[in-house]
PDB file of C-alpha atoms in Angstrom:
ATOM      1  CA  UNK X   1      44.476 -18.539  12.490  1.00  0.00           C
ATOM      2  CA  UNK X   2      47.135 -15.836  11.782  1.00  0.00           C
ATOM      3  CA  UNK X   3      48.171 -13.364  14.307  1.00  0.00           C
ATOM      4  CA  UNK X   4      47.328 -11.381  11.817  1.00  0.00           C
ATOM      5  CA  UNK X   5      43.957 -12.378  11.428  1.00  0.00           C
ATOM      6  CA  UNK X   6      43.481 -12.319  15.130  1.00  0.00           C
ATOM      7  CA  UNK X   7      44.463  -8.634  14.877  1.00  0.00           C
ATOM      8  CA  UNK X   8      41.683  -8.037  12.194  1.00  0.00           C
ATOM      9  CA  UNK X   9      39.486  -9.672  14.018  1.00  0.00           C
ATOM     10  CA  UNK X  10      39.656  -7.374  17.248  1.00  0.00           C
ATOM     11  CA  UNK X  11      39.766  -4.307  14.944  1.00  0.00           C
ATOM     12  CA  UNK X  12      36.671  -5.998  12.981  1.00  0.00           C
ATOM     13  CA  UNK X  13      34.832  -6.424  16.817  1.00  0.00           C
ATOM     14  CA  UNK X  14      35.473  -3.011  17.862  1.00  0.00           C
ATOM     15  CA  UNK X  15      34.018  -1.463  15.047  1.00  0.00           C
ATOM     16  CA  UNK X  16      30.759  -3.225  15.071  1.00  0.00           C
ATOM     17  CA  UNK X  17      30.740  -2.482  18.875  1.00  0.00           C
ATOM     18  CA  UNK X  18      30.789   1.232  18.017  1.00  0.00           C
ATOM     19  CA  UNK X  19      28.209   0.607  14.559  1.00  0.00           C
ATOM     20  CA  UNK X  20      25.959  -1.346  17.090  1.00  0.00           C
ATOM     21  CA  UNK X  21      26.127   1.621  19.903  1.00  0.00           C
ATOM     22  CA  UNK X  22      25.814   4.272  17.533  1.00  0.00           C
ATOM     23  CA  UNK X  23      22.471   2.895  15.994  1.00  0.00           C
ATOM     24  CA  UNK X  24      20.874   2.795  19.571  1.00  0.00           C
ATOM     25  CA  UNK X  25      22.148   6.255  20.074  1.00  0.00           C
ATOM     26  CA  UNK X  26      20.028   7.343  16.982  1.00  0.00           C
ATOM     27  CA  UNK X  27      17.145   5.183  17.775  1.00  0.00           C
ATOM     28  CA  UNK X  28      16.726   6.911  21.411  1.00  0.00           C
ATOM     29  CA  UNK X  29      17.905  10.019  21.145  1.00  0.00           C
ATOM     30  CA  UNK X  30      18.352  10.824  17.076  1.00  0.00           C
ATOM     31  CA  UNK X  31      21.480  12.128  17.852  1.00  0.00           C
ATOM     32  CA  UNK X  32      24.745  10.960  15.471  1.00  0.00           C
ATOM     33  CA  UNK X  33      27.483  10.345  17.790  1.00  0.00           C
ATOM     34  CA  UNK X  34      29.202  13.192  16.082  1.00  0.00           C
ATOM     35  CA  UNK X  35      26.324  15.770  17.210  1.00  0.00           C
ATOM     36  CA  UNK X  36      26.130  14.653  20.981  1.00  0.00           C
ATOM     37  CA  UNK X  37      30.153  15.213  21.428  1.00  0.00           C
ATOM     38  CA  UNK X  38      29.077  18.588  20.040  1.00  0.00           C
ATOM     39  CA  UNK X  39      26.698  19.150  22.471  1.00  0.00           C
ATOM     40  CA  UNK X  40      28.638  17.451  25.373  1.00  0.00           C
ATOM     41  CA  UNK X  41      31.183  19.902  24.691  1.00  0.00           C
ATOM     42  CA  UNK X  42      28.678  22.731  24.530  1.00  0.00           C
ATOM     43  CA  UNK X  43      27.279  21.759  27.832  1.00  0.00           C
ATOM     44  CA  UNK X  44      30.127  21.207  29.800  1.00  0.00           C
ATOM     45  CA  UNK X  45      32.248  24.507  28.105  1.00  0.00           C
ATOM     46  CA  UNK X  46      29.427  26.569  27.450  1.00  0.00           C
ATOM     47  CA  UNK X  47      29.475  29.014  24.456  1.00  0.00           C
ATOM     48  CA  UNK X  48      32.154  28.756  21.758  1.00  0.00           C
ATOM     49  CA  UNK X  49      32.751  29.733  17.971  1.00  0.00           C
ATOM     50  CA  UNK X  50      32.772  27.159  16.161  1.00  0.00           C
ATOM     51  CA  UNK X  51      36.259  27.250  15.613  1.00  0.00           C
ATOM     52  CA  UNK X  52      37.202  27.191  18.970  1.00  0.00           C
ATOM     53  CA  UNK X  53      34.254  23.752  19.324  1.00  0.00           C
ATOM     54  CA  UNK X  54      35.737  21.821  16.133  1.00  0.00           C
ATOM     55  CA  UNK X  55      39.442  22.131  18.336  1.00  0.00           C
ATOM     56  CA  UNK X  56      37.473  20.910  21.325  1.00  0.00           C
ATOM     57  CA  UNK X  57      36.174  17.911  19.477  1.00  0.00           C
ATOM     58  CA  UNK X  58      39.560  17.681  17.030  1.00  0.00           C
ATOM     59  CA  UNK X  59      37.390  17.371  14.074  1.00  0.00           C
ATOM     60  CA  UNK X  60      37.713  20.056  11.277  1.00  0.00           C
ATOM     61  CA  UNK X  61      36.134  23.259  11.059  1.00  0.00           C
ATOM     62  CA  UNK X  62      33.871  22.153   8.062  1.00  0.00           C
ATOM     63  CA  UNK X  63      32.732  18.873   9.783  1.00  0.00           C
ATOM     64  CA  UNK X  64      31.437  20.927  13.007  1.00  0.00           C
ATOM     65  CA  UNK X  65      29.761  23.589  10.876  1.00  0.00           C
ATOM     66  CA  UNK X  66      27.849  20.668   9.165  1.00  0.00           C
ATOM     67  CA  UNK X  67      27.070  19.225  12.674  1.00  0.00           C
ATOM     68  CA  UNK X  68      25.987  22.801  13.844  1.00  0.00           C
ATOM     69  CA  UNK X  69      24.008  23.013  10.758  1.00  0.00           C
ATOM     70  CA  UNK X  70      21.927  19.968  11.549  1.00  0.00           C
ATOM     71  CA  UNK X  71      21.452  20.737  15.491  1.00  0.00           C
ATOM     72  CA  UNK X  72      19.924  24.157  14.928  1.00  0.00           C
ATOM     73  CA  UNK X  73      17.437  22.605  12.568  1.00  0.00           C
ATOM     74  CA  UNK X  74      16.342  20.543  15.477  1.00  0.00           C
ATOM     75  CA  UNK X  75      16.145  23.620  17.951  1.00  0.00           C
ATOM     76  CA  UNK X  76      18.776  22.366  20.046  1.00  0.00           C
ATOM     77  CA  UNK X  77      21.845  24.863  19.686  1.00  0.00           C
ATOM     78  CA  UNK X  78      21.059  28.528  18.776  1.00  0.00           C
ATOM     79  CA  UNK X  79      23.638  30.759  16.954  1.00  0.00           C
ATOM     80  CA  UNK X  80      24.066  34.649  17.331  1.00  0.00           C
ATOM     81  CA  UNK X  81      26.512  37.623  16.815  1.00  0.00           C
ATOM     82  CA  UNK X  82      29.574  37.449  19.292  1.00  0.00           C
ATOM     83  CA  UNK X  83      28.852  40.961  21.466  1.00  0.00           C
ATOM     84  CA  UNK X  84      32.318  41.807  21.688  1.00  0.00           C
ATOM     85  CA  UNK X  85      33.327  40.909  17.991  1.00  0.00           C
ATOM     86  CA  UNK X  86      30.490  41.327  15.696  1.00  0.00           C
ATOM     87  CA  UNK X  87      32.418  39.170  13.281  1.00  0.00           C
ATOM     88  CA  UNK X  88      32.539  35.664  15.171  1.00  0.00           C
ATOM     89  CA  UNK X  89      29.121  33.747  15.481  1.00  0.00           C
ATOM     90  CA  UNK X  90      28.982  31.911  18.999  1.00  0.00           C
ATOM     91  CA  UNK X  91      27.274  28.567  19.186  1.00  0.00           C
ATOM     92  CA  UNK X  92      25.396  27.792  22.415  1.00  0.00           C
ATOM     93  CA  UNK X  93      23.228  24.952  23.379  1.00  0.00           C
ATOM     94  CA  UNK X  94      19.967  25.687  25.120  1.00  0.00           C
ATOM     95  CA  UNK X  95      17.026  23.577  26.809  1.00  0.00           C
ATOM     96  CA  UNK X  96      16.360  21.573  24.271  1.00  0.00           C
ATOM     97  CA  UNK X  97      19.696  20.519  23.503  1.00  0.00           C
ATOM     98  CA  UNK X  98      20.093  19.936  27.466  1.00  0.00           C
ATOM     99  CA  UNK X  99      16.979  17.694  27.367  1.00  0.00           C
ATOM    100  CA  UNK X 100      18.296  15.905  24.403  1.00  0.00           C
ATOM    101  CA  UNK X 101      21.309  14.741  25.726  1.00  0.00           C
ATOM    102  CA  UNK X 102      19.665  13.967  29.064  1.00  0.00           C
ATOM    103  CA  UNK X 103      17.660  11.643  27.046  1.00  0.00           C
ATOM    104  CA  UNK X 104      20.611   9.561  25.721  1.00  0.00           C
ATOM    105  CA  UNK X 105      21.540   6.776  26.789  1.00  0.00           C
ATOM    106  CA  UNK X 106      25.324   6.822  28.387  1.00  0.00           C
ATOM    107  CA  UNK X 107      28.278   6.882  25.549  1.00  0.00           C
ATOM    108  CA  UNK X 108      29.582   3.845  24.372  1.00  0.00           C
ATOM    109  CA  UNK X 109      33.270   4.997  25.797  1.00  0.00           C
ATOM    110  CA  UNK X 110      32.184   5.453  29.602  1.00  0.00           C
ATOM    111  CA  UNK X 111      32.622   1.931  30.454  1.00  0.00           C
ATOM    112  CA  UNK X 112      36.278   1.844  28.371  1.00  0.00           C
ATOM    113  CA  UNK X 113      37.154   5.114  30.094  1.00  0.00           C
ATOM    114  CA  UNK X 114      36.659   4.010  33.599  1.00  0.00           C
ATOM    115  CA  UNK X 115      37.897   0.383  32.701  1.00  0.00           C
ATOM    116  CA  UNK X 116      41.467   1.938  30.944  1.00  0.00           C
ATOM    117  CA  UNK X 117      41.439   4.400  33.691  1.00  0.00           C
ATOM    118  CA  UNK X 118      42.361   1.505  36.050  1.00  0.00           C
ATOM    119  CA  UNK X 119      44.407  -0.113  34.071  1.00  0.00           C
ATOM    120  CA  UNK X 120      48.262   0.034  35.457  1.00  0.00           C
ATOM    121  CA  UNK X 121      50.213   3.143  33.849  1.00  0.00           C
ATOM    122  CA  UNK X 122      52.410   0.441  31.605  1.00  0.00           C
ATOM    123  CA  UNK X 123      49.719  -1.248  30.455  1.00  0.00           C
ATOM    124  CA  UNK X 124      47.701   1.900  28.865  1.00  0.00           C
ATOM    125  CA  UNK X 125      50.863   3.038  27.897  1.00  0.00           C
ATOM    126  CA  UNK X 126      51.323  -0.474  25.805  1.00  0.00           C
ATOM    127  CA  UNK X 127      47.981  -0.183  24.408  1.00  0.00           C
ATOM    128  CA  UNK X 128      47.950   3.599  23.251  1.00  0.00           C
ATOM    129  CA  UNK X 129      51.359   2.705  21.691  1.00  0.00           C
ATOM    130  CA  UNK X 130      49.845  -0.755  20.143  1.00  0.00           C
ATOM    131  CA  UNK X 131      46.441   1.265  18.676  1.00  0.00           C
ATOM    132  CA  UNK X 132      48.556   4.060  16.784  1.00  0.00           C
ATOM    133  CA  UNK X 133      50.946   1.267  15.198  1.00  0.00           C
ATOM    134  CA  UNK X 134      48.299  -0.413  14.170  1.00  0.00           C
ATOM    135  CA  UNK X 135      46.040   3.197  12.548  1.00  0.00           C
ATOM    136  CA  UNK X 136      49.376   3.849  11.041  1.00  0.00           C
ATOM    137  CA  UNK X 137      49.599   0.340   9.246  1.00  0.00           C
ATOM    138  CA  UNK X 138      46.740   1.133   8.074  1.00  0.00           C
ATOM    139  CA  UNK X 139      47.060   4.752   7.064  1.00  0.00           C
ATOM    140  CA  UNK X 140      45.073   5.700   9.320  1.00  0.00           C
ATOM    141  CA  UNK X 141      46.876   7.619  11.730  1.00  0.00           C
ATOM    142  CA  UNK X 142      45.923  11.762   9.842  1.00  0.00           C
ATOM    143  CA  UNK X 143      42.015  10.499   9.638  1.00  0.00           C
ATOM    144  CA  UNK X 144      39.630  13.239  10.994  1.00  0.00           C
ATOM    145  CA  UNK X 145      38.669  11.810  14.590  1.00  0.00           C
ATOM    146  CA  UNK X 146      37.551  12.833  17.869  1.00  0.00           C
ATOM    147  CA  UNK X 147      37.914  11.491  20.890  1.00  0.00           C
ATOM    148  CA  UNK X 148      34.545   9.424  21.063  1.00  0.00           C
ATOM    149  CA  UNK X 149      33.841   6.000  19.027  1.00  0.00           C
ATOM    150  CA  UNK X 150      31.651   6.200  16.131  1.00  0.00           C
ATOM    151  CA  UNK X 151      31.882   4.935  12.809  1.00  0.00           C
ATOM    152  CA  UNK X 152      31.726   6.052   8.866  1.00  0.00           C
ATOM    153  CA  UNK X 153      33.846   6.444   6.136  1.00  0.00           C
ATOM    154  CA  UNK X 154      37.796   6.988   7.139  1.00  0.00           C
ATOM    155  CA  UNK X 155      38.280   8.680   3.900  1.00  0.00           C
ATOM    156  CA  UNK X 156      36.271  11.764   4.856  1.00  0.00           C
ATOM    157  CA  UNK X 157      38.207  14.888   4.133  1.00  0.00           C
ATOM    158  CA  UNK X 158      34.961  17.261   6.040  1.00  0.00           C
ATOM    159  CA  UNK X 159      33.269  17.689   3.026  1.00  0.00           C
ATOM    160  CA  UNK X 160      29.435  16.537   2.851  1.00  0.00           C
ATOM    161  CA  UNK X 161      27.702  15.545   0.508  1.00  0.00           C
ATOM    162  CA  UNK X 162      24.250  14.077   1.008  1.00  0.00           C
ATOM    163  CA  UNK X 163      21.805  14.680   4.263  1.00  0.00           C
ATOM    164  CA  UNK X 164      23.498  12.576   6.979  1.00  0.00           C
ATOM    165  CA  UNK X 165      26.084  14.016   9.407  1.00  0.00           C
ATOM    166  CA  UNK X 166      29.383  12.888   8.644  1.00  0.00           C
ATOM    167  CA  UNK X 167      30.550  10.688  10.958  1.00  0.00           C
ATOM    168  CA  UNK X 168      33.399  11.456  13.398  1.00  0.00           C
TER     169      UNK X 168
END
């Protein structure tokens, strides 16, 4: 096999780690991975505009109002009228959304993040520098992403079109 192969072939395994992870994630909880970062964020920064959120989870503003969209028609965000700027709309999670998430079983990153954590400071240095060679040989490096794994179409410029969340 090629080294190149060998490269597609650890690219090809993470992604169906993350497709694999991301369809128990919906089966337990019915979140999209993209909608429990949302309300991870939520929960752990409290109330934000969802300008200030779609910085938090570096995914465009158009993506997050999408998400926000579909987690107020489950009842687990609520959106009102900033009090000290009646122009800005604040996003907060509530019980619901707290339940929710309590309900879901641990991210597919935890276990990387504590693994890479203990990783040497040359070594993650080596790999971060390895990953974004490789997302920029494959044009990948100005794709919409936050810092969580999921899957979905690279291509997505934060425009939706159909009833699923777009994927992060």
């Amino acid at each position: 096999m090629s080294r190149e192969d060998d490269v597609l072939i650890a690219v090809r395994r993470i992604v169906r780690a993350v497709d694999l992870h991301s369809k128990k994630l919906m089966k337990a909880s019915g979140l999209t991975s993209s909608q429990r970062i949302v309300l991870q964020t939520l929960a752990r920064n409290g109330p934000a505009t969802p300008s200030v959120l779609a910085r938090e989870v570096s995914l465009s503003q158009a993506t997050v109002t999408v998400i926000l969209d579909r987690l107020e028609q489950r009842a687990l965000i609520s959106r009102h009228r900033s009090q000290s700027d009646r122009r800005n709309v604040v996003v907060d999670i509530n019980d619901a959304g707290r339940d929710c998430l309590a309900a879901a079983p641990p991210a597919l990153q935890s276990g990387f993040v504590k693994a890479f954590g203990e990783l040497p400071d040359w070594e993650q240095q080596m790999l971060i520098a390895s990953l974004l060679r490789i997302a920029e040989l494959m044009s990948a490096e100005d794709v919409d992403a936050a810092p969580i794994l999921d899957v979905g179409d690279v291509g997505r410029t934060g425009e939706v079109n159909d009833d699923s969340d777009p994927p992060v």
